[in-house]
Amino acid sequence: MFTKHPDGGELVMHGALTIIFITTAQLSSSILQGMGKQYVPTLFAIIALSVKFILNSILLRIPTLHIYSVIYSTLIAYMVFALLCVYYLRYKVGLNLHLGSLYLYPLLCSIIMSILGLSSFYILNNLFNFPNINLILSIALCILIYGLSGFLSGMLKVEDLPHFGKKI
């Protein structure tokens, strides 16, 4: 997909796993803040930031890692942040987030979207010589596929639609 900068795709692949921990950290810290425990995720964020700073200081000195050291330190820092928040919610508050189902459906929908999205991009590139337009069309198709697979899996429901884009 990155025809002029193929190294960009590799960076995205290495950083993709970080999204799981970013979303878990956001979800769990938002729950804690909504419960009036703003200091807890703030403290955990400071701990994660300290971990990131230490890891960046160490990993950036390894020449073979290059820019990937920043990706790995970000991954580990968000992992620490997310795990601390989830631990607090589970063992201090008694709230279980059911992380298995929280990740299983989006992962399945993402796999379906990725396969069909990449396939559509390559088919469009073989049919038409407009890589930028083909990329935009493939991204639009990916959005539709993810939404449809979300509805088919039960992850999204029709009753959820009025809440999208609505401020609470």
C-alpha atoms as a printed R data frame, in Angstrom:
    type eleno elety resid chain resno       x       y       z
1   ATOM     1    CA   MET     A     1   0.000   0.000   0.000
2   ATOM     2    CA   PHE     A     2   2.905   2.367   0.662
3   ATOM     3    CA   THR     A     3   4.388   2.333  -2.814
4   ATOM     4    CA   LYS     A     4   6.772   5.282  -2.414
5   ATOM     5    CA   HIS     A     5   7.639   4.693   1.244
6   ATOM     6    CA   PRO     A     6   7.561   0.938   1.903
7   ATOM     7    CA   ASP     A     7   9.249   1.385   5.289
8   ATOM     8    CA   GLY     A     8   6.121   3.216   6.516
9   ATOM     9    CA   GLY     A     9   4.103   0.028   6.239
10  ATOM    10    CA   GLU     A    10   6.611  -1.790   8.408
11  ATOM    11    CA   LEU     A    11   6.374   0.914  11.065
12  ATOM    12    CA   VAL     A    12   2.590   0.631  11.056
13  ATOM    13    CA   MET     A    13   2.794  -3.164  11.387
14  ATOM    14    CA   HIS     A    14   5.146  -2.928  14.353
15  ATOM    15    CA   GLY     A    15   2.984  -0.293  16.018
16  ATOM    16    CA   ALA     A    16  -0.358  -2.003  15.393
17  ATOM    17    CA   LEU     A    17  -0.217  -4.066  18.580
18  ATOM    18    CA   THR     A    18   0.016  -0.833  20.565
19  ATOM    19    CA   ILE     A    19  -3.604  -0.025  19.627
20  ATOM    20    CA   ILE     A    20  -4.880  -2.856  21.834
21  ATOM    21    CA   PHE     A    21  -3.205  -1.406  24.895
22  ATOM    22    CA   ILE     A    22  -4.066   2.202  24.033
23  ATOM    23    CA   THR     A    23  -7.764   1.357  23.773
24  ATOM    24    CA   THR     A    24  -7.684  -0.701  26.975
25  ATOM    25    CA   ALA     A    25  -5.912   2.117  28.793
26  ATOM    26    CA   GLN     A    26  -8.406   4.688  27.478
27  ATOM    27    CA   LEU     A    27 -11.411   2.558  28.372
28  ATOM    28    CA   SER     A    28 -10.251   1.610  31.853
29  ATOM    29    CA   SER     A    29  -8.941   5.075  32.749
30  ATOM    30    CA   SER     A    30 -12.209   6.644  31.541
31  ATOM    31    CA   ILE     A    31 -14.158   4.275  33.786
32  ATOM    32    CA   LEU     A    32 -11.957   5.209  36.735
33  ATOM    33    CA   GLN     A    33 -12.349   8.925  36.009
34  ATOM    34    CA   GLY     A    34 -16.115   8.498  35.704
35  ATOM    35    CA   MET     A    35 -16.100   6.875  39.144
36  ATOM    36    CA   GLY     A    36 -14.435   9.962  40.596
37  ATOM    37    CA   LYS     A    37 -11.010   8.347  40.901
38  ATOM    38    CA   GLN     A    38  -9.106  10.769  38.646
39  ATOM    39    CA   TYR     A    39  -5.919  10.450  40.674
40  ATOM    40    CA   VAL     A    40  -5.609   6.688  39.993
41  ATOM    41    CA   PRO     A    41  -5.196   6.813  36.181
42  ATOM    42    CA   THR     A    42  -3.085   9.951  36.585
43  ATOM    43    CA   LEU     A    43  -0.694   8.106  38.872
44  ATOM    44    CA   PHE     A    44  -0.660   5.110  36.499
45  ATOM    45    CA   ALA     A    45   0.028   7.434  33.542
46  ATOM    46    CA   ILE     A    46   3.012   8.916  35.397
47  ATOM    47    CA   ILE     A    47   4.338   5.409  36.063
48  ATOM    48    CA   ALA     A    48   3.870   4.476  32.366
49  ATOM    49    CA   LEU     A    49   5.537   7.708  31.275
50  ATOM    50    CA   SER     A    50   8.502   6.902  33.518
51  ATOM    51    CA   VAL     A    51   8.736   3.429  31.973
52  ATOM    52    CA   LYS     A    52   8.648   4.956  28.472
53  ATOM    53    CA   PHE     A    53  11.341   7.491  29.346
54  ATOM    54    CA   ILE     A    54  13.641   4.806  30.784
55  ATOM    55    CA   LEU     A    55  13.045   2.460  27.841
56  ATOM    56    CA   ASN     A    56  13.634   5.233  25.295
57  ATOM    57    CA   SER     A    57  16.887   6.106  27.067
58  ATOM    58    CA   ILE     A    58  18.030   2.502  26.831
59  ATOM    59    CA   LEU     A    59  16.597   1.363  23.492
60  ATOM    60    CA   LEU     A    60  17.529   4.446  21.454
61  ATOM    61    CA   ARG     A    61  21.176   3.613  22.105
62  ATOM    62    CA   ILE     A    62  20.826   0.321  20.227
63  ATOM    63    CA   PRO     A    63  21.597   1.174  16.592
64  ATOM    64    CA   THR     A    64  19.908  -1.902  15.118
65  ATOM    65    CA   LEU     A    65  16.505  -0.888  16.560
66  ATOM    66    CA   HIS     A    66  16.463   2.601  14.979
67  ATOM    67    CA   ILE     A    67  13.001   4.180  15.153
68  ATOM    68    CA   TYR     A    68  11.480   0.873  16.248
69  ATOM    69    CA   SER     A    69  12.820   1.475  19.752
70  ATOM    70    CA   VAL     A    70  10.261   4.273  20.143
71  ATOM    71    CA   ILE     A    71   7.475   1.947  18.993
72  ATOM    72    CA   TYR     A    72   8.548  -0.779  21.438
73  ATOM    73    CA   SER     A    73   8.843   1.625  24.367
74  ATOM    74    CA   THR     A    74   5.383   3.009  23.552
75  ATOM    75    CA   LEU     A    75   3.973  -0.514  23.414
76  ATOM    76    CA   ILE     A    76   5.443  -1.452  26.778
77  ATOM    77    CA   ALA     A    77   4.446   1.852  28.419
78  ATOM    78    CA   TYR     A    78   0.813   1.522  27.306
79  ATOM    79    CA   MET     A    79   0.876  -2.126  28.357
80  ATOM    80    CA   VAL     A    80   1.934  -1.043  31.850
81  ATOM    81    CA   PHE     A    81  -0.699   1.716  31.944
82  ATOM    82    CA   ALA     A    82  -3.497  -0.579  30.729
83  ATOM    83    CA   LEU     A    83  -2.580  -3.447  33.045
84  ATOM    84    CA   LEU     A    84  -2.405  -1.163  36.082
85  ATOM    85    CA   CYS     A    85  -5.826   0.330  35.304
86  ATOM    86    CA   VAL     A    86  -7.439  -3.049  34.611
87  ATOM    87    CA   TYR     A    87  -5.865  -4.515  37.753
88  ATOM    88    CA   TYR     A    88  -7.241  -1.632  39.832
89  ATOM    89    CA   LEU     A    89 -10.711  -2.008  38.321
90  ATOM    90    CA   ARG     A    90 -10.760  -5.752  38.867
91  ATOM    91    CA   TYR     A    91  -9.209  -6.124  42.301
92  ATOM    92    CA   LYS     A    92  -9.846  -2.776  43.990
93  ATOM    93    CA   VAL     A    93 -13.236  -1.856  42.516
94  ATOM    94    CA   GLY     A    94 -14.554  -5.353  41.673
95  ATOM    95    CA   LEU     A    95 -15.376  -4.572  38.032
96  ATOM    96    CA   ASN     A    96 -14.552  -7.241  35.451
97  ATOM    97    CA   LEU     A    97 -14.233  -5.909  31.890
98  ATOM    98    CA   HIS     A    98 -14.416  -9.344  30.177
99  ATOM    99    CA   LEU     A    99 -11.344  -8.560  28.119
100 ATOM   100    CA   GLY     A   100 -11.657 -11.752  26.068
101 ATOM   101    CA   SER     A   101 -14.912 -10.699  24.404
102 ATOM   102    CA   LEU     A   102 -13.766  -7.093  24.430
103 ATOM   103    CA   TYR     A   103 -10.923  -8.068  22.062
104 ATOM   104    CA   LEU     A   104 -12.209 -11.184  20.308
105 ATOM   105    CA   TYR     A   105 -14.979  -9.577  18.242
106 ATOM   106    CA   PRO     A   106 -12.979  -6.524  17.168
107 ATOM   107    CA   LEU     A   107 -10.037  -8.799  16.293
108 ATOM   108    CA   LEU     A   108 -12.234 -11.043  14.167
109 ATOM   109    CA   CYS     A   109 -13.817  -8.031  12.429
110 ATOM   110    CA   SER     A   110 -10.342  -6.538  11.874
111 ATOM   111    CA   ILE     A   111  -9.036  -9.743  10.291
112 ATOM   112    CA   ILE     A   112 -12.017  -9.916   7.925
113 ATOM   113    CA   MET     A   113 -11.621  -6.213   7.094
114 ATOM   114    CA   SER     A   114  -7.874  -6.575   6.497
115 ATOM   115    CA   ILE     A   115  -8.209  -9.529   4.150
116 ATOM   116    CA   LEU     A   116 -11.007  -7.985   2.107
117 ATOM   117    CA   GLY     A   117  -9.480  -4.493   2.179
118 ATOM   118    CA   LEU     A   118  -6.063  -5.632   0.975
119 ATOM   119    CA   SER     A   119  -7.667  -7.844  -1.657
120 ATOM   120    CA   SER     A   120  -9.761  -4.956  -2.942
121 ATOM   121    CA   PHE     A   121  -6.709  -2.702  -3.081
122 ATOM   122    CA   TYR     A   122  -4.715  -5.203  -5.132
123 ATOM   123    CA   ILE     A   123  -7.658  -5.927  -7.448
124 ATOM   124    CA   LEU     A   124  -8.262  -2.209  -7.997
125 ATOM   125    CA   ASN     A   125  -4.546  -1.658  -8.673
126 ATOM   126    CA   ASN     A   126  -4.620  -4.401 -11.306
127 ATOM   127    CA   LEU     A   127  -7.701  -2.912 -12.956
128 ATOM   128    CA   PHE     A   128  -6.872   0.813 -12.712
129 ATOM   129    CA   ASN     A   129  -3.598   2.689 -12.557
130 ATOM   130    CA   PHE     A   130  -4.682   5.208  -9.899
131 ATOM   131    CA   PRO     A   131  -3.015   4.039  -6.650
132 ATOM   132    CA   ASN     A   132  -4.171   7.004  -4.537
133 ATOM   133    CA   ILE     A   133  -7.795   6.700  -5.639
134 ATOM   134    CA   ASN     A   134  -7.607   2.927  -5.222
135 ATOM   135    CA   LEU     A   135  -6.328   3.425  -1.667
136 ATOM   136    CA   ILE     A   136  -9.173   5.812  -0.798
137 ATOM   137    CA   LEU     A   137 -11.740   3.404  -2.251
138 ATOM   138    CA   SER     A   138 -10.196   0.494  -0.333
139 ATOM   139    CA   ILE     A   139 -10.275   2.470   2.920
140 ATOM   140    CA   ALA     A   140 -13.957   3.322   2.347
141 ATOM   141    CA   LEU     A   141 -14.641  -0.352   1.670
142 ATOM   142    CA   CYS     A   142 -12.773  -1.299   4.867
143 ATOM   143    CA   ILE     A   143 -15.017   1.012   6.888
144 ATOM   144    CA   LEU     A   144 -18.114  -0.606   5.403
145 ATOM   145    CA   ILE     A   145 -16.751  -4.134   5.903
146 ATOM   146    CA   TYR     A   146 -15.801  -3.460   9.528
147 ATOM   147    CA   GLY     A   147 -19.229  -1.975  10.248
148 ATOM   148    CA   LEU     A   148 -21.045  -4.840   8.543
149 ATOM   149    CA   SER     A   149 -18.949  -7.498  10.272
150 ATOM   150    CA   GLY     A   150 -19.568  -5.663  13.556
151 ATOM   151    CA   PHE     A   151 -23.314  -5.973  13.039
152 ATOM   152    CA   LEU     A   152 -23.115  -9.593  11.900
153 ATOM   153    CA   SER     A   153 -20.994 -10.581  14.919
154 ATOM   154    CA   GLY     A   154 -23.301  -8.811  17.359
155 ATOM   155    CA   MET     A   155 -20.550  -6.422  18.433
156 ATOM   156    CA   LEU     A   156 -22.671  -3.512  17.117
157 ATOM   157    CA   LYS     A   157 -26.431  -3.257  17.400
158 ATOM   158    CA   VAL     A   158 -28.956  -1.036  15.653
159 ATOM   159    CA   GLU     A   159 -29.831   0.533  19.018
160 ATOM   160    CA   ASP     A   160 -26.215   1.732  19.295
161 ATOM   161    CA   LEU     A   161 -26.411   3.876  16.138
162 ATOM   162    CA   PRO     A   162 -28.128   6.952  17.643
163 ATOM   163    CA   HIS     A   163 -25.273   7.224  20.171
164 ATOM   164    CA   PHE     A   164 -22.510   7.559  17.554
165 ATOM   165    CA   GLY     A   165 -21.190  11.099  17.448
166 ATOM   166    CA   LYS     A   166 -23.426  12.167  20.313
167 ATOM   167    CA   LYS     A   167 -21.876  13.958  23.284
168 ATOM   168    CA   ILE     A   168 -22.949  12.606  26.626
